[in-house]
Coordinates of C-alpha atoms in Angstrom, one line a residue:
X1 CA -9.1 0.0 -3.8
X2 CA -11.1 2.8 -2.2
X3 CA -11.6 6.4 -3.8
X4 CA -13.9 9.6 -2.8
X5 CA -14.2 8.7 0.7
X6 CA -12.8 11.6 3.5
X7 CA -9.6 11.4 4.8
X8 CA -8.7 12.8 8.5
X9 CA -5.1 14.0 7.7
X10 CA -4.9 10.6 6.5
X11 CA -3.2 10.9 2.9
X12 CA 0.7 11.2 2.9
X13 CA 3.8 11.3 0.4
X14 CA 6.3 9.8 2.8
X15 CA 8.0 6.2 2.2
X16 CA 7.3 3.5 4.1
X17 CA 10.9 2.5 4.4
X18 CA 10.6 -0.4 7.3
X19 CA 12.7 -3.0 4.9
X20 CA 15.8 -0.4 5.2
X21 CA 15.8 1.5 8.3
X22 CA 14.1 1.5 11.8
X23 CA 12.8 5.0 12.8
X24 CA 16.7 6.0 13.8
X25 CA 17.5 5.7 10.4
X26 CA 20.2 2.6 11.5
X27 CA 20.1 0.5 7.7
X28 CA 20.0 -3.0 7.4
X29 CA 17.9 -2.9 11.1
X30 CA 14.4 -5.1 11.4
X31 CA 11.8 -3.8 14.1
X32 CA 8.8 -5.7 15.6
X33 CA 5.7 -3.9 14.4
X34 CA 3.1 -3.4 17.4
X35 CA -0.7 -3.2 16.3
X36 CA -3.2 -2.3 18.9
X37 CA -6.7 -1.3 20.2
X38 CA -8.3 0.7 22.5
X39 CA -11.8 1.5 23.6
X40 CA -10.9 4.7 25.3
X41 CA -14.5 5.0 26.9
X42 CA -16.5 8.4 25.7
X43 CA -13.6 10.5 24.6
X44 CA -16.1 13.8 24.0
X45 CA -15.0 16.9 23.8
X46 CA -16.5 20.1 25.6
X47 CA -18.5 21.4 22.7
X48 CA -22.0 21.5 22.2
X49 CA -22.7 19.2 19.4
X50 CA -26.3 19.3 18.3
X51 CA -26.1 16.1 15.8
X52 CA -24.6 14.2 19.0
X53 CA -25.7 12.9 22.3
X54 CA -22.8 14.9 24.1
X55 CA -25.1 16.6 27.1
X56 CA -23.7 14.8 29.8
X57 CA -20.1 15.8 28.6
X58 CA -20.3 19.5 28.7
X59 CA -19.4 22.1 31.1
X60 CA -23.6 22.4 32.5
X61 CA -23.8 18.9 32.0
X62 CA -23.6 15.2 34.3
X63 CA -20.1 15.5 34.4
X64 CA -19.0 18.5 34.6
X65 CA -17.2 17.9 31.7
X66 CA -14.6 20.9 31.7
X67 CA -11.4 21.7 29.2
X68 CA -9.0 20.5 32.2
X69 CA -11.0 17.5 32.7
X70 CA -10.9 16.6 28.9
X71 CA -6.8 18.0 28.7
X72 CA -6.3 15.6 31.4
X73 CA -7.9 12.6 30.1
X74 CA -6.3 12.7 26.7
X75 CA -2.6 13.0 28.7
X76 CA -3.4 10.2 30.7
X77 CA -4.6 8.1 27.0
X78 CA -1.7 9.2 25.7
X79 CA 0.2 8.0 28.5
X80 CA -1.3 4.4 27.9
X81 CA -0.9 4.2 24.3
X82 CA 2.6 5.4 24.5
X83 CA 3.5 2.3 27.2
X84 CA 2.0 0.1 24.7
X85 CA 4.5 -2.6 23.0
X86 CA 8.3 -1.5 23.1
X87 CA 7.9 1.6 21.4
X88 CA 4.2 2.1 21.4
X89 CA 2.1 1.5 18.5
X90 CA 2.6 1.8 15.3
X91 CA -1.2 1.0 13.8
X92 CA -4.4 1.7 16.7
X93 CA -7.6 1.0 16.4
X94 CA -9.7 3.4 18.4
X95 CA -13.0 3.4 19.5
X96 CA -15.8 5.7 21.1
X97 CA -14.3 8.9 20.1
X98 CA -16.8 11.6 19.3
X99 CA -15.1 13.0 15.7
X100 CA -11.8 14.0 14.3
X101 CA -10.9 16.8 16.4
X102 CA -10.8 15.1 19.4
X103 CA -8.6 11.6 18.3
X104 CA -6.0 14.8 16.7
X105 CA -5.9 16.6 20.1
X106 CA -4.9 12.8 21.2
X107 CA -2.3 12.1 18.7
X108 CA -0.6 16.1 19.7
X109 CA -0.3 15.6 23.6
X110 CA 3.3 15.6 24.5
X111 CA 4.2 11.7 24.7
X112 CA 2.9 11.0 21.5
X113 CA 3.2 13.6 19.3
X114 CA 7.1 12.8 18.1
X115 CA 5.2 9.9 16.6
X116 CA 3.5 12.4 14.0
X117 CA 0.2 10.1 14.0
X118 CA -2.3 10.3 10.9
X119 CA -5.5 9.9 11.9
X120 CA -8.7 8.3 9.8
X121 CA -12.1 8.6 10.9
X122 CA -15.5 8.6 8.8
X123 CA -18.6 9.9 10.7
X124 CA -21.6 7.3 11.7
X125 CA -25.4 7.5 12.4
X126 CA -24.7 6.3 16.0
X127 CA -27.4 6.4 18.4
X128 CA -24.6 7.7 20.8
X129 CA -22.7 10.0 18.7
X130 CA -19.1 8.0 18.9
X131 CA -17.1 6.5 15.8
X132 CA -14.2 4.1 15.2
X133 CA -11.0 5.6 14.1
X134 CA -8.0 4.3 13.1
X135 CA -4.1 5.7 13.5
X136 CA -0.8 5.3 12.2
X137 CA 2.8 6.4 11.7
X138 CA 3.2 6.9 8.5
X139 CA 6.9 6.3 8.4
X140 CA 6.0 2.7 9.0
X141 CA 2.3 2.0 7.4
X142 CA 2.0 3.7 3.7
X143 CA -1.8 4.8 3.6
X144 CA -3.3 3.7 0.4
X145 CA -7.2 4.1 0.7
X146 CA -10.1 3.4 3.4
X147 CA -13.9 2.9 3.2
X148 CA -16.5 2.5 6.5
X149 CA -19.6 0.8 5.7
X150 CA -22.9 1.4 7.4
X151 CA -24.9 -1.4 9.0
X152 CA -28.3 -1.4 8.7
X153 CA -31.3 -4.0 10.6
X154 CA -34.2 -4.6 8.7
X155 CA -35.7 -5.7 12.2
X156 CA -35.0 -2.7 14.0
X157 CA -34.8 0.2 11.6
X158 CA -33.9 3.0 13.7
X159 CA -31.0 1.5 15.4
X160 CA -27.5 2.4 14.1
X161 CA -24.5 1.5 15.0
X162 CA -20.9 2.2 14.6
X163 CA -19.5 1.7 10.8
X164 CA -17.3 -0.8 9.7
X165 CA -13.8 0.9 8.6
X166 CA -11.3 -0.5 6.2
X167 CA -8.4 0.6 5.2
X168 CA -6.0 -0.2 2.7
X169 CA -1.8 0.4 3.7
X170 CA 1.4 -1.2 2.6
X171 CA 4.3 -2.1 5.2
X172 CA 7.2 -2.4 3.3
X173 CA 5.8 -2.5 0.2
X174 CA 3.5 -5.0 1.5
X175 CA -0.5 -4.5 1.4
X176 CA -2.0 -4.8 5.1
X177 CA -6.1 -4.2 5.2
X178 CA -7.7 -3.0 8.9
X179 CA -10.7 -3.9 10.0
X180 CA -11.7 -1.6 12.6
X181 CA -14.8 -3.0 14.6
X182 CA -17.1 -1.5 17.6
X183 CA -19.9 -4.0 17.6
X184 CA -23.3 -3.1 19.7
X185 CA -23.5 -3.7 23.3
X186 CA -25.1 -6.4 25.2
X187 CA -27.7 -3.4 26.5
X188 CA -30.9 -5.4 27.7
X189 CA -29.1 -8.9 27.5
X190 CA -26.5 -11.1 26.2
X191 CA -29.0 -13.2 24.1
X192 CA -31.5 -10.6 23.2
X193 CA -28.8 -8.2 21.6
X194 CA -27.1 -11.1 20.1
X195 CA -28.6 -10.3 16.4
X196 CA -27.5 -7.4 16.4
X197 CA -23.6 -8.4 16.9
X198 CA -24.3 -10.9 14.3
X199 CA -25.6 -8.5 11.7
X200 CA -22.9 -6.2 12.1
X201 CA -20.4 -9.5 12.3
X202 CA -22.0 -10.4 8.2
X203 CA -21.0 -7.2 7.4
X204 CA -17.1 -7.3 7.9
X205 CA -17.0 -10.6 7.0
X206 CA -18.6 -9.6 3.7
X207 CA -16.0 -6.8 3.0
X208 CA -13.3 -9.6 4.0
X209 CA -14.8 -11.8 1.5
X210 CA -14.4 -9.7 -0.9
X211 CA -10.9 -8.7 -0.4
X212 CA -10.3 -12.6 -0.1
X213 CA -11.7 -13.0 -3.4
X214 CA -9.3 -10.2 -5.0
X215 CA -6.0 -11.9 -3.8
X216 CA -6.5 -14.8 -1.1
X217 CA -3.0 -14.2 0.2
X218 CA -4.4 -10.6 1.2
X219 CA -2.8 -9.6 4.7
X220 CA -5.5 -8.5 6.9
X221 CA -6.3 -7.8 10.4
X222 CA -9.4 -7.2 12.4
X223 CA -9.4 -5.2 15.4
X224 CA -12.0 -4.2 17.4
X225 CA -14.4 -4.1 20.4
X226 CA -16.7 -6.6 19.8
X227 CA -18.8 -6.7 22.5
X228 CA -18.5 -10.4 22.5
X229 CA -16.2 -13.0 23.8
X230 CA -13.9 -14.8 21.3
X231 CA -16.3 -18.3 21.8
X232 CA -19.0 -16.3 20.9
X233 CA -21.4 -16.9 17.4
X234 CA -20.0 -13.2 16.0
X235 CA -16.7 -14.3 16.7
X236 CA -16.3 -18.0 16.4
X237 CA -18.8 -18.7 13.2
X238 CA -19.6 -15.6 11.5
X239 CA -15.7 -13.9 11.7
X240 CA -14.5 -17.9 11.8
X241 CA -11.7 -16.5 14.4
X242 CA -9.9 -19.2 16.1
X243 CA -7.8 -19.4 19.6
X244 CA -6.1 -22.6 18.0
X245 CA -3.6 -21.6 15.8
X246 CA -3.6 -24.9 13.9
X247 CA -7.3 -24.6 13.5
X248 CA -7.1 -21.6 11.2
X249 CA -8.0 -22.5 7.5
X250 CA -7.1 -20.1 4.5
X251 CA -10.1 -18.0 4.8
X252 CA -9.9 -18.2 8.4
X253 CA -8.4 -15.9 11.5
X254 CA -6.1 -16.9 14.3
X255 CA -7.5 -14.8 17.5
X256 CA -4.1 -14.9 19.6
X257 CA -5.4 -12.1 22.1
X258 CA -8.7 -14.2 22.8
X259 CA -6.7 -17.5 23.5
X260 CA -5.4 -15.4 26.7
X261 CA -9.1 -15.1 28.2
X262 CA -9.4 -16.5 31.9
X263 CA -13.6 -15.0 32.9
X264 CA -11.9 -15.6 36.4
X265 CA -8.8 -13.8 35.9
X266 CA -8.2 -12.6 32.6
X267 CA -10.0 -9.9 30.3
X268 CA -9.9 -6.3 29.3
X269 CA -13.0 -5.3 30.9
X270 CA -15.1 -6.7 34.0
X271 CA -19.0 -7.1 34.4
X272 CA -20.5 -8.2 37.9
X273 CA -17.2 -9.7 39.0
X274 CA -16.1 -11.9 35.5
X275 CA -13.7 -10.9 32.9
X276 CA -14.5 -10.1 29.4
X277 CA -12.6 -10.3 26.5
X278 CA -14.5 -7.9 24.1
X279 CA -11.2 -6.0 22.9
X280 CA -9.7 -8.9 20.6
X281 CA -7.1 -8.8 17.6
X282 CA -7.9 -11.0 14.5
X283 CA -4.7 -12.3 11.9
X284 CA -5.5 -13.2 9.0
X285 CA -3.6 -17.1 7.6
X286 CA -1.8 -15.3 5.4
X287 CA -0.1 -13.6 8.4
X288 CA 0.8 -16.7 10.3
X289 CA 3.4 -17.6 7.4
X290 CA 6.8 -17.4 8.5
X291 CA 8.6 -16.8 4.6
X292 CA 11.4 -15.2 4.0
X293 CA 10.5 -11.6 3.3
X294 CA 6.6 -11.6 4.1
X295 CA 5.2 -9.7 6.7
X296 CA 3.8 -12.0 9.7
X297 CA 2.6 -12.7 12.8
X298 CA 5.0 -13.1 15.7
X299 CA 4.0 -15.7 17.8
X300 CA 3.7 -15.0 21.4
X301 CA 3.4 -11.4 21.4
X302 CA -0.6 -11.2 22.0
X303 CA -0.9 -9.0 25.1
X304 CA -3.5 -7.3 27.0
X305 CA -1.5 -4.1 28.2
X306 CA -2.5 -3.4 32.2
X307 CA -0.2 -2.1 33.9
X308 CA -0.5 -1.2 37.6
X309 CA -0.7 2.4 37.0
X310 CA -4.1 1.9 35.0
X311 CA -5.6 -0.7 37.6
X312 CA -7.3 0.3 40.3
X313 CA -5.3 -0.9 43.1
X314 CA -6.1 -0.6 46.5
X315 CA -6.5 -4.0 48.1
X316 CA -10.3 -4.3 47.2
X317 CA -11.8 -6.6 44.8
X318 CA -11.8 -4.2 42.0
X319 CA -7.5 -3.7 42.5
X320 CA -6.9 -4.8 39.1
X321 CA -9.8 -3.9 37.3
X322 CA -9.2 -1.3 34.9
X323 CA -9.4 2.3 36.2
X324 CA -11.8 4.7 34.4
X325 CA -11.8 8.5 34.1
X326 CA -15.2 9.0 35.5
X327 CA -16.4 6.5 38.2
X328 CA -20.0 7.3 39.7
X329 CA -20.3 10.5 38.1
X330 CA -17.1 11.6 39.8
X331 CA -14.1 12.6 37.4
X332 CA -11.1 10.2 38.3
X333 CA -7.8 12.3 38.0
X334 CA -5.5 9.4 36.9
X335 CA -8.1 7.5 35.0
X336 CA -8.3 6.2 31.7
X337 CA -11.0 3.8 30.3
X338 CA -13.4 0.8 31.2
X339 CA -11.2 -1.1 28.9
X340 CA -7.6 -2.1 28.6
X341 CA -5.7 -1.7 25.3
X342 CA -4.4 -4.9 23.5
X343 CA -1.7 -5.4 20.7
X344 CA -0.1 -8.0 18.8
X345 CA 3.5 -6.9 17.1
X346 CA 4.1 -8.3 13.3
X347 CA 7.8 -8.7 11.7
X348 CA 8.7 -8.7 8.0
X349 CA 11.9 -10.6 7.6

């Protein structure tokens, strides 16, 4: 589908052999397939990038952002994505890492490295210096090709943004497209940033389109912060993502993680005392088919994964909010993110 783009240790000869074996070899076994995402909050490195906005997270800098602190921040992400599903993932969307090297030191700490992770990431024009990245077993999700598409604002042409990165795979001899998604922030106002959600909402929707328009069967799946709730425009109109199932038509997603939002209870993020639900999964129609031998959805398996050890706690109101690695300038030992993680797991049967 995709050719002379770069590949992050991407690009591998082994079989995807999920119709046979699970990853103990055991034949004739069927596995659930868990497929994630995480906004793992300003993963920088301790190097002096001059093409970045990395000051604050250097040794001199705001944080004091030192090799233990950075070593201790990718265990404890590590940690997290490991817990994820039953087995931990086996496709993640990531977002706001600073480049390749630091998403590979993630994939090598101890609790995820038997996993032997391939990692894809294409560099961006960000105004911040973070990218979207995307990782995977590859005993279990057969890289084909990937592409990440730039966004551009004829309004505003000096803001950038993250790029839009799709990649081509094959479960099972099965074709599976990600969509990995970090839309712009609400910075200076829900309304007033809308457009620019919007803009960068057209342009995935135009590279599903077009995918849709090569095979309308086409497996795909959208993951992504989106800086928007699921009843938002970006969401709801431009993405048409639904929390009904039965409202999803063949062009259409199902938003199962979205349909779990509660603003009073519910979310993977908090601002001035609600819950967000910017971290959401989007399955195509195609995936909601239960046929003999197609890979689908399963039903039910949405989650938002916050455990206790990356809340808070405490007894304030905060106690379930989700803890982050640098609160108030102060470097949090067991922290992790502003965000929680959030999976879905597919079957094939």
């Amino acid at each position: 589908m995709f050719s002379g783009c770069k590949l992050a240790n991407g690009s591998d000869g082994s079989k995807s052999t999920l119709d046979d074996t699970d990853r103990s070899g055991q034949a004739g076994s069927k596995r659930e397939i868990v497929v994630g995402f995480y906004n793992v909050e300003n993963l920088f490195d301790t190097e002096d990038d001059p093409a970045k906005d990395d000051s604050e997270f250097l040794p001199e800098g705001r944080y004091k952002w030192t090799n233990e602190k950075y070593l201790k921040k990718l265990d404890n992400l590590a940690r997290a994505i490991g817990d994820m599903g039953t087995q931990g993932p086996d496709i993640l969307g990531l977002a706001e890492v600073e480049n390749v090297q630091v998403v590979e030191d993630l994939v090598q700490m101890t609790s995820l490295k038997q996993r032997g992770y391939k990692v894809i990431l294409e560099e961006s024009e960000d105004i911040r210096g973070i990218d979207v990245a995307l990782i995977y077993d590859p005993s279990v999700f057969k890289y084909v090709s990937h592409q990440a598409y730039d966004v551009d604002f004829p309004e505003e042409p000096d803001y950038t943004t993250r790029k839009v990165l799709v990649v081509e795979g094959k479960i099972g001899g099965e074709s599976l497209y990600m969509i990995v998604n970090h839309w712009p922030s609400r910075r200076g106002g829900e309304s007033e940033s809308e457009n620019r959600r919007v803009t960068t909402a057209k342009v995935a929707r135009e590279k599903i389109d077009e995918i849709l328009a090569r095979d309308p069967d086409a497996n795909i799946i959208s993951v992504g912060d989106y800086n928007d709730d699921p009843v938002n425009r970006s969401i709801a109109e431009i993405m048409k993502a639904s929390v009904e199932r039965e409202g999803v038509t063949g062009d259409g997603f199902y938003n199962p993680v979205g349909a779990l939002h509660n603003p009073n209870g519910v979310g993977t993020l908090t601002y001035q005392g609600k819950w967000n639900l910017f971290d959401q999964i989007l399955v195509s129609h195609s995936l909601m088919a239960n046929g003999k031998g197609h890979l689908h959805y399963i039903e039910g398996t949405a989650s938002i994964e916050n455990p206790e050890f990356m809340q808070v706690g405490g007894d304030g109101p905060a106690k379930d909010m989700p803890r982050r690695a640098i609160y108030r300038d102060e470097f949090q030992e067991n922290g992790f993110s502003d965000h929680f993680p959030v999976y879905i797991s597919l079957a094939k049967k």
